[in-house]
């Protein structure tokens, strides 16, 4: 029902914007598509000039015919929509209100005012429609930068085809300055890309052979070849576009409230207008019907809720667009509201606060050269696929090629044993040393980071510490969250000592390690039971259940798994923790603008309603106030799109 209702509203807006009929909606507002309205205004201007400039009014029924032609030119689409709604027994809407008010003005001989009200109302609708279309287009334009053609290498030659025709496994060639059309892995040695469309960051991102490149990135410096790993419709950019487009359909609580409010408010003001017309009959002497009927018409015009109904969703479109420009995707305007109420941010450690890439931090040796120790460790670890071993191999580089490795045995939960150039080498944790009765310094047990202890021919020779590097902006992100009086919590599957060390460096309020996925769920549920409004930030598959449980689930979209990104309510494209704060700020800016519009519209309407009932305001003041408030609210909402975070 909600979807059908929205569809009907969209059709009706299209009719207003086009100044035509339901079968001829015009997507873009233009002068030519509104020629009827412009002609109506010209006729009104000429008639007012004759009346007030030359003191001439065409005799009846000539003046009625001229004004009624002008009235139909500017308002026949509104009358048509009022009729469509009336046959569905929907009388309490802006189209019906305007039709009654303007036809009423004609009934009492106020022809010029009837035309003016309809013309100015239609102008307001025109500008409202243009602003909404512009907001929607700007949101899509932020990300819809997919090229229409791509160079693909087939049978040794380069052919230009539509990206939709490229299959997984094919190689595409991207020249400097061109946009990457499809996701894939770089097979050239290296290249630099501008990732602003995806992440909001203009800083070049250098990629090496084998690294992933996404559609939407711009090649900066050299011809690059990329092996495609997803179809055009399945690319990260295509999925982002779908998320953003879907976001405009998911209404915030404020939008839903205003929609419900308008349905109650409009019948009330309609009843009050009837009361303004007829109740004075019992209290005023002499009672002049035309005077009180005119005041009731003023009441109807100013009561039109269009300023609220249009400017508020426009504000949320602006908020979604603002966040998108900063590399943050809200999957619905409702989540902009949710982020303003968050009081606790729970974060995963690896991939969220840390880079998710293990690096060698320190090498400590005993009776052996440092370079030889790392060569030995890397040579034996090259036989393993464990991330810790890969970090050691990467650090050593190609120097291990000269060593002969044999009889490698993996001891589960301990490490590796093997022979290198005839020597027995052990590389693993301290449990491996204990298993083979090898003595090592007691201080090794106190090291909080992951370590690879190395022994040669039953003798301890040193250790290598491996750690996941903390992201550059993680500390600043936590600091900014604390400034907003938001509690920070870190959850991780890593050992508690490592988690405590990271929490200490970042000044995180609470940190819990040694957690399985269900343990993370339990911790978040416990916080929710305390009445806290929680945003959870994660990137792994095991984070998806917690992301779904939180009030606002935030996924790191660069490193994040597909499951987590699909489950999340908000996606941070460049994996920066500082964007959590940016998302909160975008929500608060949007909320402030929306409430400014609500207060402005209601205050002006109440004042003019009172003046109209008292006979001070005329239909001219009523329509100018109504359209003026709507335009001010629209300009205020559009302002969001120009703001910087």
Coordinates of C-alpha atoms in Angstrom, one line a residue:
X1 CA 0.0 0.0 0.0
X2 CA 2.8 2.4 0.9
X3 CA 4.5 1.8 -2.5
X4 CA 1.2 2.3 -4.4
X5 CA 0.5 5.5 -2.5
X6 CA 4.0 6.8 -3.2
X7 CA 3.6 5.9 -6.9
X8 CA 0.3 7.8 -7.1
X9 CA 2.0 10.8 -5.4
X10 CA 4.8 10.7 -8.0
X11 CA 2.3 10.6 -10.9
X12 CA 0.4 13.6 -9.4
X13 CA 3.7 15.6 -8.9
X14 CA 4.6 14.8 -12.5
X15 CA 1.2 16.2 -13.7
X16 CA 1.7 19.4 -11.7
X17 CA 5.3 19.8 -13.0
X18 CA 4.4 19.2 -16.6
X19 CA 1.3 21.3 -16.6
X20 CA -0.2 18.5 -18.6
X21 CA -2.0 15.2 -18.1
X22 CA -1.1 11.9 -16.3
X23 CA 0.1 10.3 -19.5
X24 CA 2.7 13.1 -20.2
X25 CA 5.0 13.5 -17.2
X26 CA 8.0 15.7 -17.8
X27 CA 11.1 14.7 -15.9
X28 CA 12.9 18.1 -16.2
X29 CA 11.3 21.4 -15.5
X30 CA 11.7 23.8 -18.3
X31 CA 10.2 27.1 -19.5
X32 CA 8.8 25.4 -22.6
X33 CA 7.0 22.7 -20.7
X34 CA 5.3 25.4 -18.6
X35 CA 4.2 27.7 -21.4
X36 CA 0.5 27.6 -20.2
X37 CA 1.4 28.8 -16.8
X38 CA 3.6 31.6 -18.2
X39 CA 0.8 32.7 -20.5
X40 CA -1.6 32.7 -17.6
X41 CA 0.7 35.0 -15.7
X42 CA 1.0 37.4 -18.6
X43 CA -2.8 37.6 -19.0
X44 CA -3.1 38.3 -15.2
X45 CA -0.4 41.0 -15.5
X46 CA -2.1 42.7 -18.4
X47 CA -5.5 42.6 -16.7
X48 CA -4.1 44.1 -13.4
X49 CA -2.2 46.8 -15.4
X50 CA -5.5 47.8 -17.2
X51 CA -7.4 47.8 -13.8
X52 CA -4.9 49.7 -11.6
X53 CA -2.9 51.5 -14.3
X54 CA -5.6 52.7 -16.6
X55 CA -8.7 52.3 -14.4
X56 CA -10.3 50.0 -17.0
X57 CA -12.1 46.7 -16.4
X58 CA -13.6 44.9 -19.4
X59 CA -17.4 44.6 -19.0
X60 CA -19.1 41.4 -17.7
X61 CA -19.0 38.7 -18.9
X62 CA -15.8 39.6 -20.9
X63 CA -13.7 40.0 -17.8
X64 CA -14.9 36.7 -16.4
X65 CA -14.1 34.9 -19.7
X66 CA -10.6 36.3 -19.9
X67 CA -9.8 35.6 -16.2
X68 CA -11.3 32.1 -16.5
X69 CA -9.1 31.3 -19.5
X70 CA -6.1 32.5 -17.5
X71 CA -7.3 30.4 -14.6
X72 CA -7.6 27.2 -16.7
X73 CA -4.2 27.7 -18.3
X74 CA -2.5 27.8 -14.9
X75 CA -4.6 25.4 -13.0
X76 CA -6.4 22.9 -15.1
X77 CA -3.9 20.2 -14.0
X78 CA -4.7 21.0 -10.4
X79 CA -8.4 20.8 -11.0
X80 CA -7.9 17.5 -12.8
X81 CA -6.0 16.1 -9.8
X82 CA -8.6 17.4 -7.4
X83 CA -11.2 15.6 -9.4
X84 CA -9.2 12.4 -9.5
X85 CA -8.9 12.5 -5.7
X86 CA -12.5 13.5 -5.2
X87 CA -13.8 10.4 -7.0
X88 CA -11.7 8.3 -4.6
X89 CA -13.4 10.2 -1.7
X90 CA -10.1 12.0 -0.9
X91 CA -11.1 15.5 -0.2
X92 CA -8.5 16.7 2.3
X93 CA -5.5 17.4 0.1
X94 CA -3.7 20.4 -1.3
X95 CA -5.2 20.1 -4.8
X96 CA -8.8 20.0 -3.5
X97 CA -8.1 22.9 -1.1
X98 CA -6.7 25.1 -3.9
X99 CA -9.5 24.2 -6.2
X100 CA -12.2 25.1 -3.7
X101 CA -10.4 28.3 -2.6
X102 CA -9.9 29.6 -6.2
X103 CA -13.4 28.6 -7.5
X104 CA -14.8 30.2 -4.4
X105 CA -13.0 33.4 -5.3
X106 CA -14.6 33.3 -8.7
X107 CA -18.0 32.7 -7.2
X108 CA -17.8 36.0 -5.2
X109 CA -16.4 38.0 -8.1
X110 CA -12.7 38.1 -7.0
X111 CA -11.5 36.9 -10.4
X112 CA -8.0 38.3 -10.3
X113 CA -7.3 36.9 -6.9
X114 CA -8.6 33.4 -8.0
X115 CA -6.2 33.4 -10.9
X116 CA -3.3 34.8 -8.8
X117 CA -3.8 32.1 -6.1
X118 CA -3.7 29.3 -8.7
X119 CA -0.9 30.8 -10.7
X120 CA 1.4 31.3 -7.7
X121 CA 0.5 27.9 -6.3
X122 CA 1.5 26.3 -9.6
X123 CA 4.8 28.3 -9.7
X124 CA 5.5 27.0 -6.2
X125 CA 4.8 23.5 -7.3
X126 CA 7.1 24.0 -10.4
X127 CA 10.0 25.1 -8.2
X128 CA 9.4 22.4 -5.7
X129 CA 9.4 19.7 -8.4
X130 CA 12.5 21.2 -9.9
X131 CA 14.3 21.1 -6.6
X132 CA 13.3 17.5 -5.8
X133 CA 14.4 16.3 -9.3
X134 CA 17.6 18.2 -8.9
X135 CA 18.3 16.6 -5.5
X136 CA 17.5 13.1 -6.9
X137 CA 19.7 13.7 -9.9
X138 CA 22.6 15.0 -7.8
X139 CA 22.5 11.9 -5.6
X140 CA 22.6 9.6 -8.6
X141 CA 25.3 11.8 -10.4
X142 CA 27.5 11.5 -7.3
X143 CA 28.1 7.8 -8.2
X144 CA 26.6 7.1 -11.6
X145 CA 29.9 7.5 -13.4
X146 CA 30.0 4.2 -15.1
X147 CA 31.5 4.5 -18.6
X148 CA 29.4 3.5 -21.7
X149 CA 32.3 1.7 -23.3
X150 CA 35.4 -0.2 -22.4
X151 CA 38.5 -1.5 -24.2
X152 CA 38.8 -5.3 -23.8
X153 CA 41.7 -7.4 -25.0
X154 CA 40.4 -10.3 -27.2
X155 CA 42.6 -12.5 -29.4
X156 CA 45.5 -10.2 -29.0
X157 CA 43.7 -7.1 -30.1
X158 CA 41.8 -4.4 -28.3
X159 CA 38.2 -3.9 -29.1
X160 CA 35.8 -1.3 -27.7
X161 CA 32.5 -2.8 -26.4
X162 CA 29.7 -2.0 -23.9
X163 CA 30.8 -2.9 -20.4
X164 CA 27.7 -5.2 -20.1
X165 CA 29.3 -7.5 -22.8
X166 CA 32.5 -8.1 -20.9
X167 CA 32.7 -11.5 -19.1
X168 CA 34.5 -12.6 -15.9
X169 CA 38.1 -13.4 -16.7
X170 CA 38.5 -11.1 -19.6
X171 CA 41.2 -8.4 -19.6
X172 CA 40.3 -4.7 -20.0
X173 CA 42.7 -1.9 -20.8
X174 CA 42.3 1.5 -19.1
X175 CA 44.2 4.5 -20.4
X176 CA 45.3 7.5 -18.2
X177 CA 42.3 9.7 -17.5
X178 CA 39.8 7.0 -18.2
X179 CA 37.4 5.5 -15.7
X180 CA 37.5 1.9 -14.7
X181 CA 34.3 0.2 -15.9
X182 CA 34.4 -3.1 -14.1
X183 CA 35.8 -4.6 -10.9
X184 CA 38.9 -6.7 -11.2
X185 CA 42.5 -7.3 -10.3
X186 CA 45.4 -5.3 -11.6
X187 CA 47.7 -7.4 -13.8
X188 CA 50.0 -4.5 -14.7
X189 CA 52.9 -4.0 -12.4
X190 CA 51.5 -0.9 -10.7
X191 CA 49.1 2.0 -11.3
X192 CA 47.6 5.0 -9.4
X193 CA 43.9 5.7 -9.3
X194 CA 41.6 8.6 -8.2
X195 CA 39.0 7.0 -5.9
X196 CA 37.0 10.1 -5.1
X197 CA 33.8 8.8 -6.7
X198 CA 33.8 5.8 -4.3
X199 CA 35.4 7.1 -1.2
X200 CA 35.0 10.9 -1.2
X201 CA 38.8 11.1 -1.0
X202 CA 40.7 12.8 -3.9
X203 CA 44.1 11.5 -2.7
X204 CA 45.6 9.1 -5.3
X205 CA 45.5 5.4 -4.4
X206 CA 48.5 3.4 -5.6
X207 CA 47.8 -0.2 -6.6
X208 CA 50.3 -3.0 -7.2
X209 CA 50.0 -6.1 -9.3
X210 CA 47.3 -8.4 -7.9
X211 CA 45.4 -5.8 -6.0
X212 CA 41.7 -5.2 -6.5
X213 CA 40.6 -2.2 -8.6
X214 CA 36.9 -1.1 -8.5
X215 CA 34.6 0.4 -11.2
X216 CA 34.4 4.2 -10.8
X217 CA 38.1 4.7 -10.1
X218 CA 40.0 6.9 -12.6
X219 CA 43.3 5.8 -13.9
X220 CA 45.9 8.5 -13.4
X221 CA 49.3 7.8 -14.9
X222 CA 49.8 4.8 -17.1
X223 CA 48.0 2.4 -19.3
X224 CA 46.7 -0.4 -17.0
X225 CA 45.4 -3.9 -17.6
X226 CA 42.8 -5.3 -15.3
X227 CA 41.4 -8.9 -15.2
X228 CA 37.7 -8.6 -14.6
X229 CA 36.3 -10.5 -11.6
X230 CA 32.6 -9.4 -11.7
X231 CA 30.0 -8.6 -14.2
X232 CA 28.9 -5.0 -14.9
X233 CA 25.7 -5.4 -12.9
X234 CA 27.5 -7.0 -10.0
X235 CA 30.2 -4.4 -9.6
X236 CA 30.7 -2.6 -6.3
X237 CA 29.7 0.7 -8.0
X238 CA 26.5 -0.8 -9.4
X239 CA 25.5 -2.1 -6.0
X240 CA 26.3 1.3 -4.5
X241 CA 24.0 3.0 -7.0
X242 CA 21.2 0.6 -6.1
X243 CA 21.7 1.3 -2.4
X244 CA 21.5 5.1 -3.0
X245 CA 18.5 4.9 -5.2
X246 CA 16.7 2.7 -2.8
X247 CA 17.6 5.0 0.1
X248 CA 15.3 7.8 -1.2
X249 CA 12.3 5.4 -0.9
X250 CA 12.9 4.6 2.8
X251 CA 11.3 7.4 4.8
X252 CA 12.5 8.7 8.1
X253 CA 10.3 8.9 11.2
X254 CA 10.0 12.7 10.7
X255 CA 8.8 12.2 7.1
X256 CA 6.3 9.5 8.2
X257 CA 5.1 11.8 11.1
X258 CA 4.6 14.8 8.7
X259 CA 2.6 12.5 6.3
X260 CA 0.4 11.4 9.2
X261 CA 0.2 14.9 10.5
X262 CA -0.9 16.3 7.1
X263 CA -3.7 13.8 7.0
X264 CA -5.0 15.0 10.3
X265 CA -4.1 18.7 10.0
X266 CA -5.8 19.2 6.6
X267 CA -9.3 18.0 7.7
X268 CA -9.1 20.2 10.8
X269 CA -8.2 23.4 8.9
X270 CA -11.0 22.6 6.4
X271 CA -13.4 22.3 9.3
X272 CA -12.1 25.5 10.8
X273 CA -12.6 27.3 7.4
X274 CA -16.2 26.1 7.4
X275 CA -16.5 27.4 11.0
X276 CA -15.0 30.8 10.0
X277 CA -17.6 31.1 7.3
X278 CA -20.8 30.1 9.2
X279 CA -20.2 30.4 12.9
X280 CA -20.1 34.3 12.9
X281 CA -23.8 34.1 11.7
X282 CA -24.8 33.5 15.3
X283 CA -22.6 36.2 16.8
X284 CA -22.1 39.0 14.3
X285 CA -24.7 41.6 13.3
X286 CA -24.9 42.4 10.4
X287 CA -23.6 39.0 9.0
X288 CA -22.4 39.4 5.4
X289 CA -21.9 36.0 3.8
X290 CA -19.4 37.2 1.2
X291 CA -17.1 38.8 3.8
X292 CA -16.9 35.6 5.9
X293 CA -16.8 33.3 2.9
X294 CA -13.8 35.3 1.6
X295 CA -12.0 34.9 5.0
X296 CA -12.7 31.2 4.9
X297 CA -11.0 31.1 1.4
X298 CA -8.0 32.8 2.9
X299 CA -8.0 30.2 5.6
X300 CA -8.0 27.4 3.0
X301 CA -5.2 28.8 0.9
X302 CA -2.8 29.3 3.8
X303 CA -3.6 26.0 5.3
X304 CA -2.0 24.1 2.3
X305 CA 0.6 21.8 3.7
X306 CA 2.8 21.7 0.6
X307 CA 5.8 23.5 2.3
X308 CA 6.1 20.7 4.8
X309 CA 5.2 17.8 2.5
X310 CA 7.8 18.8 -0.1
X311 CA 10.7 20.5 1.8
X312 CA 11.1 17.7 4.4
X313 CA 11.8 14.8 2.0
X314 CA 14.0 17.3 0.0
X315 CA 16.0 17.9 3.2
X316 CA 16.6 14.2 3.6
X317 CA 17.6 13.8 -0.1
X318 CA 20.1 16.6 0.6
X319 CA 21.4 14.7 3.6
X320 CA 21.9 11.5 1.7
X321 CA 23.7 13.4 -1.1
X322 CA 25.9 15.2 1.4
X323 CA 26.9 11.9 3.0
X324 CA 27.5 10.3 -0.4
X325 CA 29.9 13.1 -1.4
X326 CA 31.9 12.2 1.7
X327 CA 32.1 8.5 1.0
X328 CA 29.2 7.4 3.2
X329 CA 26.1 5.6 1.9
X330 CA 22.9 5.8 3.9
X331 CA 20.5 3.1 2.8
X332 CA 17.5 5.2 3.9
X333 CA 16.7 8.6 5.2
X334 CA 15.5 6.9 8.4
X335 CA 19.1 6.1 9.3
X336 CA 20.0 9.8 9.2
X337 CA 17.6 10.2 12.1
X338 CA 18.9 7.1 13.9
X339 CA 22.5 8.4 13.8
X340 CA 21.5 11.6 15.7
X341 CA 20.4 9.4 18.6
X342 CA 23.4 7.1 18.9
X343 CA 25.1 7.2 22.3
X344 CA 27.3 4.1 22.0
X345 CA 29.6 3.1 19.1
X346 CA 30.7 -0.5 19.2
X347 CA 33.6 -1.4 16.8
X348 CA 35.3 -4.5 15.6
X349 CA 39.1 -4.3 15.8
X350 CA 40.6 -5.9 12.8
X351 CA 39.7 -4.1 9.6
X352 CA 37.8 -1.3 11.4
X353 CA 40.2 0.3 13.8
X354 CA 43.2 -1.5 12.4
X355 CA 44.2 -2.0 8.7
X356 CA 43.6 -5.8 8.7
X357 CA 47.0 -6.4 7.3
X358 CA 49.7 -8.0 9.5
X359 CA 53.2 -6.5 9.4
X360 CA 56.5 -7.3 11.1
X361 CA 57.0 -4.8 13.8
X362 CA 60.2 -5.9 15.6
X363 CA 63.0 -8.5 15.2
X364 CA 65.0 -9.5 18.3
X365 CA 67.9 -11.9 17.9
X366 CA 70.4 -13.9 20.1
X367 CA 73.7 -15.1 18.7
X368 CA 72.5 -14.7 15.1
X369 CA 72.3 -11.9 12.5
X370 CA 68.9 -10.2 12.2
X371 CA 68.9 -10.7 8.4
X372 CA 69.6 -14.4 8.7
X373 CA 67.0 -14.9 11.3
X374 CA 64.3 -13.4 9.2
X375 CA 65.5 -15.4 6.1
X376 CA 65.2 -18.6 8.1
X377 CA 61.8 -17.8 9.4
X378 CA 60.5 -16.7 6.0
X379 CA 61.9 -19.8 4.3
X380 CA 59.9 -22.1 6.6
X381 CA 56.8 -19.9 6.8
X382 CA 56.7 -19.9 3.0
X383 CA 55.4 -23.4 3.3
X384 CA 52.3 -22.1 5.2
X385 CA 49.3 -20.0 4.2
X386 CA 48.7 -18.6 7.7
X387 CA 48.4 -14.7 7.7
X388 CA 51.2 -14.5 10.3
X389 CA 53.5 -16.5 8.1
X390 CA 52.7 -14.5 5.0
X391 CA 53.6 -11.3 6.9
X392 CA 57.0 -12.8 7.7
X393 CA 57.5 -13.9 4.0
X394 CA 56.5 -10.4 2.7
X395 CA 58.9 -8.7 5.1
X396 CA 61.8 -10.9 4.0
X397 CA 61.2 -10.4 0.3
X398 CA 63.0 -12.5 -2.3
X399 CA 66.1 -13.3 -0.2
X400 CA 64.8 -16.7 0.9
X401 CA 65.1 -18.2 -2.6
X402 CA 68.7 -19.3 -2.0
X403 CA 67.8 -21.4 1.0
X404 CA 66.9 -25.1 0.7
X405 CA 63.8 -26.1 2.7
X406 CA 62.8 -29.7 3.4
X407 CA 60.8 -31.9 5.7
X408 CA 58.4 -29.1 6.7
X409 CA 55.8 -30.2 9.3
X410 CA 53.0 -28.1 10.6
X411 CA 52.2 -28.7 14.2
X412 CA 48.6 -27.5 14.7
X413 CA 48.3 -24.6 17.2
X414 CA 52.0 -24.4 17.6
X415 CA 53.9 -23.6 14.4
X416 CA 56.2 -25.2 11.9
X417 CA 59.2 -27.6 12.0
X418 CA 61.6 -28.2 9.1
X419 CA 65.1 -28.4 7.8
X420 CA 66.9 -25.6 6.1
X421 CA 70.3 -26.2 4.7
X422 CA 70.6 -29.2 7.0
X423 CA 69.7 -27.4 10.1
X424 CA 66.5 -28.1 12.2
X425 CA 64.5 -24.9 12.4
X426 CA 61.4 -24.3 14.6
X427 CA 59.2 -21.3 14.0
X428 CA 56.0 -20.7 16.0
X429 CA 54.6 -19.6 19.3
X430 CA 56.1 -20.3 22.8
X431 CA 54.0 -23.5 23.1
X432 CA 56.2 -24.8 20.2
X433 CA 59.3 -24.0 22.2
X434 CA 57.9 -25.8 25.3
X435 CA 56.9 -28.8 23.3
X436 CA 60.5 -29.3 22.2
X437 CA 62.0 -28.3 25.6
X438 CA 63.8 -25.2 24.3
X439 CA 64.7 -22.6 26.8
X440 CA 63.8 -19.0 26.0
X441 CA 63.8 -15.7 28.0
X442 CA 60.9 -15.3 30.4
X443 CA 60.1 -11.8 29.0
X444 CA 59.0 -13.3 25.8
X445 CA 55.8 -14.6 27.5
X446 CA 55.0 -11.0 28.5
X447 CA 54.8 -9.7 24.9
X448 CA 51.2 -8.8 24.0
X449 CA 51.6 -8.9 20.3
X450 CA 51.6 -12.0 18.1
X451 CA 55.1 -13.4 17.9
X452 CA 57.1 -16.0 15.9
X453 CA 59.8 -17.5 18.1
X454 CA 62.7 -19.1 16.1
X455 CA 65.0 -21.9 17.3
X456 CA 67.9 -23.5 15.3
X457 CA 69.2 -26.9 16.2
X458 CA 67.3 -26.9 19.6
X459 CA 68.6 -23.5 20.6
X460 CA 66.6 -20.3 20.9
X461 CA 67.7 -17.6 18.4
X462 CA 65.1 -14.8 18.8
X463 CA 61.6 -13.7 17.9
X464 CA 59.7 -11.6 15.5
X465 CA 56.7 -9.6 16.6
X466 CA 53.7 -9.3 14.2
X467 CA 51.0 -6.7 14.6
X468 CA 48.1 -5.3 12.8
X469 CA 48.8 -1.6 12.2
X470 CA 46.3 0.9 13.7
X471 CA 44.6 3.1 11.1
X472 CA 45.9 6.6 10.9
X473 CA 42.7 8.3 11.8
X474 CA 41.5 5.8 14.4
X475 CA 42.7 7.8 17.4
X476 CA 41.2 11.0 16.1
X477 CA 37.9 9.2 15.5
X478 CA 37.7 8.0 19.1
X479 CA 38.6 11.5 20.3
X480 CA 35.8 13.1 18.2
X481 CA 33.3 10.5 19.4
X482 CA 34.2 11.3 23.0
X483 CA 33.6 15.0 22.3
X484 CA 30.1 14.1 21.2
X485 CA 29.7 12.3 24.6
X486 CA 29.4 8.9 22.8
X487 CA 30.7 5.8 24.6
X488 CA 33.2 3.7 22.6
X489 CA 33.4 -0.1 22.9
X490 CA 35.8 -2.5 21.0
X491 CA 35.0 -6.2 20.4
X492 CA 37.5 -8.6 18.9
X493 CA 38.2 -12.3 18.4
X494 CA 41.9 -11.5 19.2
X495 CA 43.5 -12.4 22.5
X496 CA 42.6 -10.0 25.3
X497 CA 46.2 -8.7 25.8
X498 CA 46.3 -7.5 22.2
X499 CA 42.8 -5.9 22.4
X500 CA 43.8 -4.2 25.7
X501 CA 46.9 -2.7 24.1
X502 CA 45.0 -1.3 21.1
X503 CA 42.3 0.1 23.4
X504 CA 44.9 1.7 25.5
X505 CA 46.5 3.4 22.5
X506 CA 43.2 4.7 21.2
X507 CA 41.7 5.6 24.6
X508 CA 38.6 3.3 24.0
X509 CA 36.2 3.1 27.0
X510 CA 35.7 -0.7 27.0
X511 CA 37.4 -3.5 25.1
X512 CA 36.6 -7.2 25.0
X513 CA 38.8 -9.9 23.4
X514 CA 38.7 -13.7 22.8
X515 CA 35.1 -13.3 21.4
X516 CA 33.4 -15.7 18.9
X517 CA 30.7 -14.2 16.7
X518 CA 28.0 -15.2 19.2
X519 CA 30.0 -13.5 21.9
X520 CA 29.9 -10.2 20.0
X521 CA 26.1 -10.6 19.7
X522 CA 25.8 -11.2 23.5
X523 CA 27.9 -8.0 24.3
X524 CA 25.8 -5.8 21.9
X525 CA 22.5 -7.3 23.2
X526 CA 23.7 -6.5 26.8
X527 CA 24.3 -2.9 25.9
X528 CA 20.9 -2.7 24.2
X529 CA 19.3 -4.1 27.4
X530 CA 20.9 -1.2 29.2
X531 CA 18.8 1.1 27.0
X532 CA 21.7 2.3 24.9
X533 CA 21.3 3.4 21.2
X534 CA 24.0 1.5 19.4
X535 CA 25.9 1.8 16.1
X536 CA 28.1 -1.2 15.4
X537 CA 30.9 -0.9 12.9
X538 CA 32.4 -4.0 11.3
X539 CA 33.8 -5.5 8.1
X540 CA 34.0 -9.3 8.4
X541 CA 31.4 -12.0 7.6
X542 CA 31.3 -12.8 11.3
X543 CA 30.2 -9.2 11.9
X544 CA 27.0 -9.5 9.9
X545 CA 24.8 -10.7 12.8
X546 CA 25.9 -7.9 15.1
X547 CA 25.5 -5.3 12.3
X548 CA 21.9 -6.5 11.9
X549 CA 21.3 -6.3 15.7
X550 CA 22.5 -2.8 16.2
X551 CA 20.2 0.3 15.9
X552 CA 22.6 1.4 13.1
X553 CA 24.8 -1.2 11.4
X554 CA 27.8 0.4 9.7
X555 CA 30.0 -1.6 7.3
X556 CA 33.5 -0.8 6.1
X557 CA 32.8 -0.9 2.3
X558 CA 36.4 -1.2 1.0
X559 CA 37.6 -4.1 3.0
X560 CA 34.2 -5.3 4.1
X561 CA 32.6 -8.6 3.2
X562 CA 29.6 -8.6 0.9
X563 CA 27.4 -10.1 3.6
X564 CA 28.2 -7.3 6.0
X565 CA 27.8 -4.6 3.4
X566 CA 24.4 -6.1 2.4
X567 CA 23.3 -6.3 6.0
X568 CA 24.5 -2.8 7.0
X569 CA 22.3 0.3 7.1
X570 CA 25.3 2.6 6.4
X571 CA 28.4 1.9 4.3
X572 CA 31.7 3.7 4.7
X573 CA 33.4 3.5 1.4
X574 CA 37.0 4.3 2.3
X575 CA 37.2 2.3 5.5
X576 CA 38.2 5.3 7.6
X577 CA 36.9 5.2 11.3
X578 CA 36.7 9.1 11.2
X579 CA 33.7 8.7 8.8
X580 CA 31.7 7.4 11.7
X581 CA 31.8 10.9 13.1
X582 CA 31.0 12.4 9.7
X583 CA 27.9 10.1 9.4
X584 CA 26.7 11.4 12.8
X585 CA 27.3 15.0 11.7
X586 CA 25.4 14.5 8.4
X587 CA 22.5 13.2 10.4
X588 CA 22.5 16.1 12.8
X589 CA 22.8 18.7 10.0
X590 CA 19.9 17.1 8.2
X591 CA 17.7 17.0 11.3
X592 CA 18.4 20.7 12.1
X593 CA 17.5 21.8 8.6
X594 CA 14.3 19.7 8.6
X595 CA 13.1 21.1 11.9
X596 CA 14.0 24.6 10.9
X597 CA 11.6 24.1 7.9
X598 CA 8.9 22.6 10.1
X599 CA 9.0 25.5 12.6
X600 CA 9.2 28.2 9.9
X601 CA 6.2 26.8 8.0
X602 CA 4.0 26.3 11.1
X603 CA 4.8 29.7 12.6
X604 CA 4.0 31.6 9.4
X605 CA 0.9 29.6 8.8
X606 CA -0.4 30.2 12.3
X607 CA 0.2 34.0 12.0
X608 CA -1.5 34.2 8.5
X609 CA -4.4 31.9 9.6
X610 CA -5.1 34.3 12.5
X611 CA -4.8 37.4 10.2
X612 CA -7.1 35.8 7.6
X613 CA -9.7 34.9 10.2
X614 CA -9.6 38.5 11.5
X615 CA -10.0 39.9 8.0
X616 CA -6.6 41.5 7.9
X617 CA -5.0 39.1 5.3
X618 CA -6.3 38.8 1.8
X619 CA -6.0 36.0 -0.7
X620 CA -2.9 37.8 -2.1
X621 CA -1.1 37.7 1.3
X622 CA -2.3 34.1 1.8
X623 CA -0.8 32.7 -1.4
X624 CA 2.3 34.8 -1.2
X625 CA 2.9 33.6 2.3
X626 CA 2.2 30.0 1.4
X627 CA 4.4 30.0 -1.7
X628 CA 7.0 32.1 0.0
X629 CA 7.3 29.7 2.9
X630 CA 7.5 26.8 0.6
X631 CA 10.3 28.4 -1.5
X632 CA 12.3 29.4 1.7
X633 CA 12.0 25.9 3.0
X634 CA 13.2 24.5 -0.3
X635 CA 16.2 26.8 -0.5
X636 CA 17.0 25.9 3.1
X637 CA 16.8 22.2 2.3
X638 CA 18.9 22.6 -0.9
X639 CA 21.5 24.3 1.3
X640 CA 22.4 20.9 2.7
X641 CA 23.8 19.8 -0.6
X642 CA 26.4 22.6 -0.6
X643 CA 27.6 22.0 3.0
X644 CA 31.0 20.6 4.0
X645 CA 31.7 18.1 6.7

